[in-house]
PDB file of C-alpha atoms in Angstrom:
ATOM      1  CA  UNK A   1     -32.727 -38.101 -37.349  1.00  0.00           C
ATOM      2  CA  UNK A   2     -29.127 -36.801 -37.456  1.00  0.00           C
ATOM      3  CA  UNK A   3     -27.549 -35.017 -35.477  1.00  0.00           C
ATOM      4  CA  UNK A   4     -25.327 -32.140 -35.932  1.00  0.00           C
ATOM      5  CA  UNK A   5     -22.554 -31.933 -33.951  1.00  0.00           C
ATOM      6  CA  UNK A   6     -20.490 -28.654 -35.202  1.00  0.00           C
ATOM      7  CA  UNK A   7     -19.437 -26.088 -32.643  1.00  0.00           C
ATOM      8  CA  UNK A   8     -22.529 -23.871 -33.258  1.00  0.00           C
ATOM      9  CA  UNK A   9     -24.641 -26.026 -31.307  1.00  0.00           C
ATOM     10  CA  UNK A  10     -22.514 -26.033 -27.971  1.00  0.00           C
ATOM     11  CA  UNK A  11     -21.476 -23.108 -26.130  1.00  0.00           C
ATOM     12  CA  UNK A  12     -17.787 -22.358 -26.203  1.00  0.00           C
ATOM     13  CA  UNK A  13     -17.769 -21.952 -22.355  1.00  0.00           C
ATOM     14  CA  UNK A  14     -19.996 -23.160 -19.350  1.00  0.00           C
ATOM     15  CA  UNK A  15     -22.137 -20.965 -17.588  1.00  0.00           C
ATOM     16  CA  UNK A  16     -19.570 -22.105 -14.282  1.00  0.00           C
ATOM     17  CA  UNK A  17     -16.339 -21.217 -16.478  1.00  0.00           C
ATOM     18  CA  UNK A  18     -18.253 -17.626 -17.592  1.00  0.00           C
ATOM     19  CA  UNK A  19     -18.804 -17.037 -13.559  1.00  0.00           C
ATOM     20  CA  UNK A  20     -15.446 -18.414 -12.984  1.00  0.00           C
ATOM     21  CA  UNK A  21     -13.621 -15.999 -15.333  1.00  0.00           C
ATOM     22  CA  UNK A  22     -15.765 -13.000 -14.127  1.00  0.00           C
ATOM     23  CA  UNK A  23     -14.632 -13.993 -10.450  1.00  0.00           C
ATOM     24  CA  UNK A  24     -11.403 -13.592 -11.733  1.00  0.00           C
ATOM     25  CA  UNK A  25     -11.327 -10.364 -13.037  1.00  0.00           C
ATOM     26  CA  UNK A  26     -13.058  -8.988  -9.789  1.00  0.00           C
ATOM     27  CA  UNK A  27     -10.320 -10.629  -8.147  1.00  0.00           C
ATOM     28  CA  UNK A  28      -7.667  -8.940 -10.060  1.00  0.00           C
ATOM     29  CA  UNK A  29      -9.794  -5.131 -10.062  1.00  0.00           C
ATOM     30  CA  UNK A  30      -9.969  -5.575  -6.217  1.00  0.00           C
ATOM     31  CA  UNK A  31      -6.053  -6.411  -5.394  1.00  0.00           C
ATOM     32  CA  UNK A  32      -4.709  -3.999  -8.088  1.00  0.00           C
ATOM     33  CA  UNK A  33      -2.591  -1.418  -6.078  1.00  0.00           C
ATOM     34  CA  UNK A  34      -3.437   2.626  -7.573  1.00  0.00           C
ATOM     35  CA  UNK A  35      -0.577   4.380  -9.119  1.00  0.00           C
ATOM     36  CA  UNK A  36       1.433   6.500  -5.930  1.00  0.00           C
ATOM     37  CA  UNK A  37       3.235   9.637  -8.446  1.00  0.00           C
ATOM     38  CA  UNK A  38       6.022  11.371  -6.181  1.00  0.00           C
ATOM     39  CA  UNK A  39       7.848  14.289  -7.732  1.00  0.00           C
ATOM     40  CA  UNK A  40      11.606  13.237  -8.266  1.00  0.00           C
ATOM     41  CA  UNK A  41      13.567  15.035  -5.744  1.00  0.00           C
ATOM     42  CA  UNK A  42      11.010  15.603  -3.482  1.00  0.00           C
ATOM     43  CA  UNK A  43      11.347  13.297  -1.005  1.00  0.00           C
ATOM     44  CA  UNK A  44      14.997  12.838   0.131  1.00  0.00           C
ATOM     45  CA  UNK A  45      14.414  10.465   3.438  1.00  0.00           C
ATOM     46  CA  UNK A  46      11.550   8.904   5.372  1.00  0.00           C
ATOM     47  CA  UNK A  47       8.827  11.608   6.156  1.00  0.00           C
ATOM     48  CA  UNK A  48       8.517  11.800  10.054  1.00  0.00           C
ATOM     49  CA  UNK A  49       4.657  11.740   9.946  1.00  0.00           C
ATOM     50  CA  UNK A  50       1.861  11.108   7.628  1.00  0.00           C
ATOM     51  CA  UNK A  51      -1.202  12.201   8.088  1.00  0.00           C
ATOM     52  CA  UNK A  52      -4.322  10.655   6.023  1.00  0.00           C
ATOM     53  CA  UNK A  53      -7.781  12.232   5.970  1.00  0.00           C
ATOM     54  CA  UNK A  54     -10.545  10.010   4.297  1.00  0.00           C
ATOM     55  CA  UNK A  55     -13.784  12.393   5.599  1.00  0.00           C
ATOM     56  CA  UNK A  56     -15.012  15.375   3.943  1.00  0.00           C
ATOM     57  CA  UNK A  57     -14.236  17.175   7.464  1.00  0.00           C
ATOM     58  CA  UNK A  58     -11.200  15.699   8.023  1.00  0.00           C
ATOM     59  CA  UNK A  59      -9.781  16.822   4.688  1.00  0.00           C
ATOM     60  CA  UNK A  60     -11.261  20.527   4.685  1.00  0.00           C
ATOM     61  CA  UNK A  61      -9.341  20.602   8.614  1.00  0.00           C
ATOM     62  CA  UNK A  62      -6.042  19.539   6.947  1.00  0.00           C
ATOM     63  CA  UNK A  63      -6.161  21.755   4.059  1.00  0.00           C
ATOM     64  CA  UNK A  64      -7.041  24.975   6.375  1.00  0.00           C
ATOM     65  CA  UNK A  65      -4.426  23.821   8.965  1.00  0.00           C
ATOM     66  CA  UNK A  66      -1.240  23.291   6.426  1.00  0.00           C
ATOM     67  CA  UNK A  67      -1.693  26.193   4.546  1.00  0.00           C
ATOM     68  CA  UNK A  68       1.815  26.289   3.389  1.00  0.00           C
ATOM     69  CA  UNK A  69       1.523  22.725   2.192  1.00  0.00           C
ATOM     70  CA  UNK A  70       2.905  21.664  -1.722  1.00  0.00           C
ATOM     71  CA  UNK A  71       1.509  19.231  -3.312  1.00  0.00           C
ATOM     72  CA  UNK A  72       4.518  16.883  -4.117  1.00  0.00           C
ATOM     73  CA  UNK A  73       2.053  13.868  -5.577  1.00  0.00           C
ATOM     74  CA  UNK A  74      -0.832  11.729  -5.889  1.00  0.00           C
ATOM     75  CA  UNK A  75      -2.448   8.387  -5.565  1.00  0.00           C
ATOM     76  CA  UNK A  76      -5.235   7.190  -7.949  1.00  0.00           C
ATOM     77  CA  UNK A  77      -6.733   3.792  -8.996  1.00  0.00           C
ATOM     78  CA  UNK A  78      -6.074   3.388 -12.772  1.00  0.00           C
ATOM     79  CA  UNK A  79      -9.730   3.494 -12.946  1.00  0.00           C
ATOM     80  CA  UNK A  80     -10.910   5.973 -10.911  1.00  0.00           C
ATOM     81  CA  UNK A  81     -13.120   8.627 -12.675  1.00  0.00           C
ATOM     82  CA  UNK A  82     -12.270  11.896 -12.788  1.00  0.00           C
ATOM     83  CA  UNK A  83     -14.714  13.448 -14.255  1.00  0.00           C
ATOM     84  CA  UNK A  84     -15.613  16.355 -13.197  1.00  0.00           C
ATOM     85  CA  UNK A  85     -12.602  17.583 -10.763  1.00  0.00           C
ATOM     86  CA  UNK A  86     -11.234  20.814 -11.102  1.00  0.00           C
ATOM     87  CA  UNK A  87      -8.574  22.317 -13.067  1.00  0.00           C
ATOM     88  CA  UNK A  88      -6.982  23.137  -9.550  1.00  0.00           C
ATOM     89  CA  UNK A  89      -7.276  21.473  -6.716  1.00  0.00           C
ATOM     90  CA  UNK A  90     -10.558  21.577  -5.139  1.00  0.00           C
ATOM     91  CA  UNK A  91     -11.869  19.958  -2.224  1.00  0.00           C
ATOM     92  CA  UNK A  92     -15.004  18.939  -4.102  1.00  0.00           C
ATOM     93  CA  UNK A  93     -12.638  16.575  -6.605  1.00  0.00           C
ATOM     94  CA  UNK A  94     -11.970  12.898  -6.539  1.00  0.00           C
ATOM     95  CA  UNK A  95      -8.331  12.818  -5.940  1.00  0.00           C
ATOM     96  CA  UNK A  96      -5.535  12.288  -3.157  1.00  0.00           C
ATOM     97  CA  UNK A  97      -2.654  14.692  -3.210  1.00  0.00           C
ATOM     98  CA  UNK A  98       0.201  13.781  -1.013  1.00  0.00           C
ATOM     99  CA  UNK A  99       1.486  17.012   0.492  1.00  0.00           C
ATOM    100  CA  UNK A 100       4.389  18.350   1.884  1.00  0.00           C
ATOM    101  CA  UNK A 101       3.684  20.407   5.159  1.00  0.00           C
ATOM    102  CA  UNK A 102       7.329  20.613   5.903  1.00  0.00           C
ATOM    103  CA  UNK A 103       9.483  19.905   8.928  1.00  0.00           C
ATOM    104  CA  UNK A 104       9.273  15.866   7.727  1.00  0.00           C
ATOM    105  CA  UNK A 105       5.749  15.540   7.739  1.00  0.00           C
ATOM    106  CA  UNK A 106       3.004  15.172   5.207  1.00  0.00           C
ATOM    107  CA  UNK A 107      -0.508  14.980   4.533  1.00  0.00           C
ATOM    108  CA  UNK A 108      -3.105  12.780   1.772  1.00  0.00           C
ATOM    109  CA  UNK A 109      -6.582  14.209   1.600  1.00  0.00           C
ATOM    110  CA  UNK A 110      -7.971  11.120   0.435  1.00  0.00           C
ATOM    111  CA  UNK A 111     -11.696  12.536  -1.421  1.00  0.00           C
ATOM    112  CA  UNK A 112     -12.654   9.675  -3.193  1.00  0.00           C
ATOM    113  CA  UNK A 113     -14.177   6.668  -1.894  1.00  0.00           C
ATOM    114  CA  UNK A 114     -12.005   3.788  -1.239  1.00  0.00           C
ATOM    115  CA  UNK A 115     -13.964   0.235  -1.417  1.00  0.00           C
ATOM    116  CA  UNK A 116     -13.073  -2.099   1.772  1.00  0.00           C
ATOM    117  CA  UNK A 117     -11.972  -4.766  -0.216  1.00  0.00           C
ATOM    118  CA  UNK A 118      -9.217  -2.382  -2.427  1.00  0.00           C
ATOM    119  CA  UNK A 119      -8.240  -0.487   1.269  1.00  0.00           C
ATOM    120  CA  UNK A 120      -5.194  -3.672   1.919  1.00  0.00           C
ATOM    121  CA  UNK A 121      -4.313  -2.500  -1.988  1.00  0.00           C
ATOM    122  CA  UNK A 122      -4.264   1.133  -1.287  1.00  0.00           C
ATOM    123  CA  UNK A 123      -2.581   1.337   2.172  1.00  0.00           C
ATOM    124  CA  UNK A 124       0.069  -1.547   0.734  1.00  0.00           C
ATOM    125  CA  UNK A 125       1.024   1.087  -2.570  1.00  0.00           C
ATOM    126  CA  UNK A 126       0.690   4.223  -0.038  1.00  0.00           C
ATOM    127  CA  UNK A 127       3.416   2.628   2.772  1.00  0.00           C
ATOM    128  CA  UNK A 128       5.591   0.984  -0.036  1.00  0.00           C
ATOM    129  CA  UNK A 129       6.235   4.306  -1.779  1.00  0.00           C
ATOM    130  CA  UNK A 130       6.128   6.909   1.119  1.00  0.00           C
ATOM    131  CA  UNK A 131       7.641   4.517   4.302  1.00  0.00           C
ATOM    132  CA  UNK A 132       6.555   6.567   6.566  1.00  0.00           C
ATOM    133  CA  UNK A 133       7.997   6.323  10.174  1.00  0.00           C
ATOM    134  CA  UNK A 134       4.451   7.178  12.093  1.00  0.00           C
ATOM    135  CA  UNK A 135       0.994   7.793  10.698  1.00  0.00           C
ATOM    136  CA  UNK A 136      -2.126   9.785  11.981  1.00  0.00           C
ATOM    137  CA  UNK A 137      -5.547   8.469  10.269  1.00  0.00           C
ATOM    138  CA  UNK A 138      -8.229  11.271  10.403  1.00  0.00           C
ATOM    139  CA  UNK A 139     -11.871  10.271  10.057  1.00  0.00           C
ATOM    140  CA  UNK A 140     -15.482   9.103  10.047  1.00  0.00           C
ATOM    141  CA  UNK A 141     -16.883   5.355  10.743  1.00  0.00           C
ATOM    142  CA  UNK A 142     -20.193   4.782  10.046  1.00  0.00           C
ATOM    143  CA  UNK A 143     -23.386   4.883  11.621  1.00  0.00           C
ATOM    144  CA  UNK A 144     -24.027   0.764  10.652  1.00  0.00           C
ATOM    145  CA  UNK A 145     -20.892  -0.306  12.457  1.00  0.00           C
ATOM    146  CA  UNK A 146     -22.085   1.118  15.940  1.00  0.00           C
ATOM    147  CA  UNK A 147     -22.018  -1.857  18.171  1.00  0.00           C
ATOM    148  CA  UNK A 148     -22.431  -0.805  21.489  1.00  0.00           C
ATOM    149  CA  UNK A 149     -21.596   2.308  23.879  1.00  0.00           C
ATOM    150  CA  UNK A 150     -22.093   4.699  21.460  1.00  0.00           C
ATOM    151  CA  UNK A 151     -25.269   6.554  20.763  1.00  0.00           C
ATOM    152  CA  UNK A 152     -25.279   8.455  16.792  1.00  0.00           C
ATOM    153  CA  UNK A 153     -27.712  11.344  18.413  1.00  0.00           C
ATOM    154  CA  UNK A 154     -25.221  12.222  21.381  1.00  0.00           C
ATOM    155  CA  UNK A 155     -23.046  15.613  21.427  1.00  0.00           C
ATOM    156  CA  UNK A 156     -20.573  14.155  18.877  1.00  0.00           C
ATOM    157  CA  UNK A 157     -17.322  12.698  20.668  1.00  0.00           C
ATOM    158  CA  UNK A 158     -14.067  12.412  19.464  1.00  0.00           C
ATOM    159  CA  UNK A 159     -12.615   8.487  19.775  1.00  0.00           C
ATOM    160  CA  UNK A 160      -8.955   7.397  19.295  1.00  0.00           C
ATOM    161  CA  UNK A 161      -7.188   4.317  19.493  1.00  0.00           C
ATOM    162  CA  UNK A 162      -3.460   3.550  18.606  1.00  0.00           C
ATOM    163  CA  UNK A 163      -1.246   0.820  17.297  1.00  0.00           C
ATOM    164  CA  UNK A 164       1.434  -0.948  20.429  1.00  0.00           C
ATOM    165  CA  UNK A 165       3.997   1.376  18.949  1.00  0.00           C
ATOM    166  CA  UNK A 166       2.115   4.156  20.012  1.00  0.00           C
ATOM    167  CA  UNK A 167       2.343   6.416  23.018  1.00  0.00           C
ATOM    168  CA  UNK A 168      -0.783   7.134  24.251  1.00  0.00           C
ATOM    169  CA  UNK A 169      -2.312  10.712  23.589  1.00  0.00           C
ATOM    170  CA  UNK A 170      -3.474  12.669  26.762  1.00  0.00           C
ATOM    171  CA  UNK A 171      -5.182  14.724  24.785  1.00  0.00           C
ATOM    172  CA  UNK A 172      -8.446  15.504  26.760  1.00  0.00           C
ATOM    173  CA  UNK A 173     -10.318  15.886  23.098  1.00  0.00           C
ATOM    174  CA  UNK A 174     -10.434  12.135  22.565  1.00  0.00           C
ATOM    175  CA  UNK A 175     -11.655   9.114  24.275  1.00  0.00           C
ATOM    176  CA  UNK A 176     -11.160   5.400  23.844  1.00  0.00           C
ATOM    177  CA  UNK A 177     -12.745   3.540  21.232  1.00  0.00           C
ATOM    178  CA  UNK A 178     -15.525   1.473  23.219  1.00  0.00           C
ATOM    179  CA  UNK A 179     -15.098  -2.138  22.901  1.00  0.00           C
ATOM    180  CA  UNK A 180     -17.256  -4.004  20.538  1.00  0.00           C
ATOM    181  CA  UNK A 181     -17.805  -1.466  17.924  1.00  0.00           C
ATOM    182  CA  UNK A 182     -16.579  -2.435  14.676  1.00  0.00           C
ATOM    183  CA  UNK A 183     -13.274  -0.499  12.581  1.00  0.00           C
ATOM    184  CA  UNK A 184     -13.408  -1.514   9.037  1.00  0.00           C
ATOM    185  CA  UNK A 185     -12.131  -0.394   5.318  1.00  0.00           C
ATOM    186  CA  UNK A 186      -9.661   2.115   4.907  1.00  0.00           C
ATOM    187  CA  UNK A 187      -8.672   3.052   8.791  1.00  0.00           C
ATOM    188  CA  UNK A 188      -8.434  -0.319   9.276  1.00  0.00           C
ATOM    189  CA  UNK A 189      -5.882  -1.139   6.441  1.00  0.00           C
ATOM    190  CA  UNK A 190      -3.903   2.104   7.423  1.00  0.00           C
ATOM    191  CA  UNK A 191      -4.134   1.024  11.112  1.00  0.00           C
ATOM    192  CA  UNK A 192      -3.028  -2.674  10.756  1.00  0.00           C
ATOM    193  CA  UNK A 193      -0.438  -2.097   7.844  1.00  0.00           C
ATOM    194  CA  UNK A 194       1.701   0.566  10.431  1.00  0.00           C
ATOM    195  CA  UNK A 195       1.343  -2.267  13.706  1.00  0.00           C
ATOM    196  CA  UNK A 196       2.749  -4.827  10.551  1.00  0.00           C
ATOM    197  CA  UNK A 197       5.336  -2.424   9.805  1.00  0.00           C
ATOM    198  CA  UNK A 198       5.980  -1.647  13.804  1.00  0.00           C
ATOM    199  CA  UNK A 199       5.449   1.737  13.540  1.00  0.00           C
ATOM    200  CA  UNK A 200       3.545   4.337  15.572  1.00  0.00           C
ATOM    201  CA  UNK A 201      -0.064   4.700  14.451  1.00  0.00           C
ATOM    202  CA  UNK A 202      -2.594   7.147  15.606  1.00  0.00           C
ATOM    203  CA  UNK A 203      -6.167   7.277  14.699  1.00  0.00           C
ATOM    204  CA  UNK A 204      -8.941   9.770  15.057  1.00  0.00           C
ATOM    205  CA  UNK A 205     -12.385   9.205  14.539  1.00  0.00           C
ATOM    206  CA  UNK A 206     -16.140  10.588  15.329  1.00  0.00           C
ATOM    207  CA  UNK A 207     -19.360   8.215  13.720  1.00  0.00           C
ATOM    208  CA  UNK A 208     -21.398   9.714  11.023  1.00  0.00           C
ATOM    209  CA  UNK A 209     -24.323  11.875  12.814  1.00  0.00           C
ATOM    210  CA  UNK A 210     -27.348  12.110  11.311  1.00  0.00           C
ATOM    211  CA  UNK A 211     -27.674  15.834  11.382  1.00  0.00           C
ATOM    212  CA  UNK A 212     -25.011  15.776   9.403  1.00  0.00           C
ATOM    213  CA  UNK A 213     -21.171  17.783  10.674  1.00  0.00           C
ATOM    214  CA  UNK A 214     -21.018  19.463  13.787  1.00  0.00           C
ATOM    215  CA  UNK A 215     -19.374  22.412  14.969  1.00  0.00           C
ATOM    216  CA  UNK A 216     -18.698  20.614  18.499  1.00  0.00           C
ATOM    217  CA  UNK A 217     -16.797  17.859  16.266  1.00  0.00           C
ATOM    218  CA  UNK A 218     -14.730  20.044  14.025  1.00  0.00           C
ATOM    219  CA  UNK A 219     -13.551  21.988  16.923  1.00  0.00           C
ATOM    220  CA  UNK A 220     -12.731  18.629  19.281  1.00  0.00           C
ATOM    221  CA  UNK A 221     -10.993  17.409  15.622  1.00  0.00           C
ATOM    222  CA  UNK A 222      -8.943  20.556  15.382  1.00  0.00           C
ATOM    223  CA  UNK A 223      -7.978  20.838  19.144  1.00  0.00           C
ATOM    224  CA  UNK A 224      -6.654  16.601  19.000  1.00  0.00           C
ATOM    225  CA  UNK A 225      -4.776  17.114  15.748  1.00  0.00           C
ATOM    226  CA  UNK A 226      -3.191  20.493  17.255  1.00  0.00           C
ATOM    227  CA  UNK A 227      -2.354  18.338  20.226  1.00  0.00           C
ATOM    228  CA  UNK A 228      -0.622  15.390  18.508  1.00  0.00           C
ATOM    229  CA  UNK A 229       0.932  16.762  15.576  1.00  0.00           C
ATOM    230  CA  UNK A 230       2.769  19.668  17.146  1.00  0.00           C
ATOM    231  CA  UNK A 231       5.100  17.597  19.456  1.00  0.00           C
ATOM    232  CA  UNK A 232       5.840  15.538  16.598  1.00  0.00           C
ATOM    233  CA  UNK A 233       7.128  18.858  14.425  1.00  0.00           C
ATOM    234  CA  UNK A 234       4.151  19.877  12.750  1.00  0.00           C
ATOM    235  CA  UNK A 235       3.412  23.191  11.948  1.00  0.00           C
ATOM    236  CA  UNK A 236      -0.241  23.945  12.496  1.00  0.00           C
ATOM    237  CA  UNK A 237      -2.747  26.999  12.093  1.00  0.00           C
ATOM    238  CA  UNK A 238      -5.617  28.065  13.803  1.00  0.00           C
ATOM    239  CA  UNK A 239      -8.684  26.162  12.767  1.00  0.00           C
ATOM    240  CA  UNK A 240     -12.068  27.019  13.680  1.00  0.00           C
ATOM    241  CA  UNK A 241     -15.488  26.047  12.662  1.00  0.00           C
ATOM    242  CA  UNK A 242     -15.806  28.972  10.725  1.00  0.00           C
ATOM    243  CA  UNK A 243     -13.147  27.624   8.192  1.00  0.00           C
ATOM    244  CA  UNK A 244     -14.322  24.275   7.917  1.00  0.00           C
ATOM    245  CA  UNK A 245     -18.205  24.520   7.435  1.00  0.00           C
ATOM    246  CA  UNK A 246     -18.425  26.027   4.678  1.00  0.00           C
ATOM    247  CA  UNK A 247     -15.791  24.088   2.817  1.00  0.00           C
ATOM    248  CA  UNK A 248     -17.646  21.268   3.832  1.00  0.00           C
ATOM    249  CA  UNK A 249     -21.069  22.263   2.371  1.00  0.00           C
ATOM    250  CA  UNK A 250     -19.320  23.602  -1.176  1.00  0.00           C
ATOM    251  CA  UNK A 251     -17.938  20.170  -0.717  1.00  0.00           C
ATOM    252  CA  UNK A 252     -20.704  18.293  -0.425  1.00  0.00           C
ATOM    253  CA  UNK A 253     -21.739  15.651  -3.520  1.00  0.00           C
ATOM    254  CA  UNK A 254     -22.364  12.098  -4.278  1.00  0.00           C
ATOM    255  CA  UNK A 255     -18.793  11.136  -3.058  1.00  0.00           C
ATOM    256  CA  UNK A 256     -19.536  12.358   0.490  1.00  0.00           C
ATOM    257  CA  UNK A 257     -23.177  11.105   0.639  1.00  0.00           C
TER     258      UNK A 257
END
């Protein structure tokens, strides 16, 4: 019997060179940095703070305490999808506006989920573009990367750390992270790419409660950001539970779940 040796009868790559080449283009997705749009003009020097919410609390606090705040640009992942999002701006949309709250300082409601392994990517686009001189990460971790000292069904506290270009806050709203538990994805990136770029980094977190947000949070949120932004020049108003609840719950959706 014969055999027939055309190219039909052989694959024209491996099953190893197919996983190879898929490896690849995962590889590629997950260092790709997202697009980082600034109006031209609108930044003239090296904003004096920048402040970066990544929780659905975090970002209904900033937008209630910069009221006066223009939205000067954006950063998005070329394939990010949008569908969905509001003709104007909405808290409930998958975007990140960067924000001008005057006096040298501005903000990035970050609403869309960044993956850990694209946070080096986003925080390395975000720093090149903006270079800001200090940075304030607003937050949530979550409930899996409790590791000790902490207990998720607690009255909700308020944990900072900062980077060794930091001063210290004495704000008594926030504690110290407890040793052990574990700070991961995007606050991570943000925190390690400002001690790289040896500048001062602040970051303030609570963990994910199962009952979902709390009052007792928001306001302990509001008081520390009130606190540490207005030496530094910011302009903040009034923020009380009442403002951020309910923008929270219209909010609320798959990307916060």
């Amino acid at each position: 019997m014969e055999w027939d040796l055309s190219t039909a009868d052989f694959p024209a790559r491996t099953a190893q060179e197919e996983d190879e080449a898929e490896a690849e283009l995962v590889a590629d997705r997950l260092l790709e940095e997202p697009l980082v749009e600034i109006q031209e003009g609108a930044l003239q020097s090296r904003p004096e703070l920048l402040i970066l919410a990544y929780s659905p609390e975090s970002c209904a606090l900033l937008q209630h305490a910069f009221q006066e705040q223009e939205i000067i640009g954006t950063v998005i992942f070329s394939d990010e999808d949008l569908t969905g999002n509001c003709l104007a701006p909405s808290l409930s949309d998958k975007s990140a506006f960067v924000r001008s709250a005057g006096n040298g300082v501005l903000t990035i409601q970050c609403q869309y989920e960044v993956q850990e392994e694209r946070a080096n990517a986003w925080t390395k686009a975000v720093f090149s573009k903006l270079e800001p001189k200090r940075v304030l990460v607003v937050g949530k971790l979550k409930v899996d990367d409790l590791k000790g000292g902490i207990d998720p069904f607690a009255d909700p506290v308020l944990y900072g750390w900062t980077t060794s270009h930091a001063v210290s806050s004495n704000s008594s709203s926030v504690e110290k992270l407890p040793r052990g538990n574990l700070i991961r994805g995007l606050p991570a990136a943000l925190m390690l790419r400002s001690e790289i770029s040896g500048i001062p980094g602040y970051a303030l977190v609570d963990f994910e409660s199962p009952a979902g947000p709390s009052s007792k949070s928001i306001q302990r949120l509001a008081s520390a950001l009130s606190e540490i932004c207005v030496p530094m020049g910011a302009k903040i108003q009034p923020v009380g539970k009442e403002h951020i609840l309910p923008s929270v719950a219209r909010a609320q959706g798959p990307l916060f779940v």
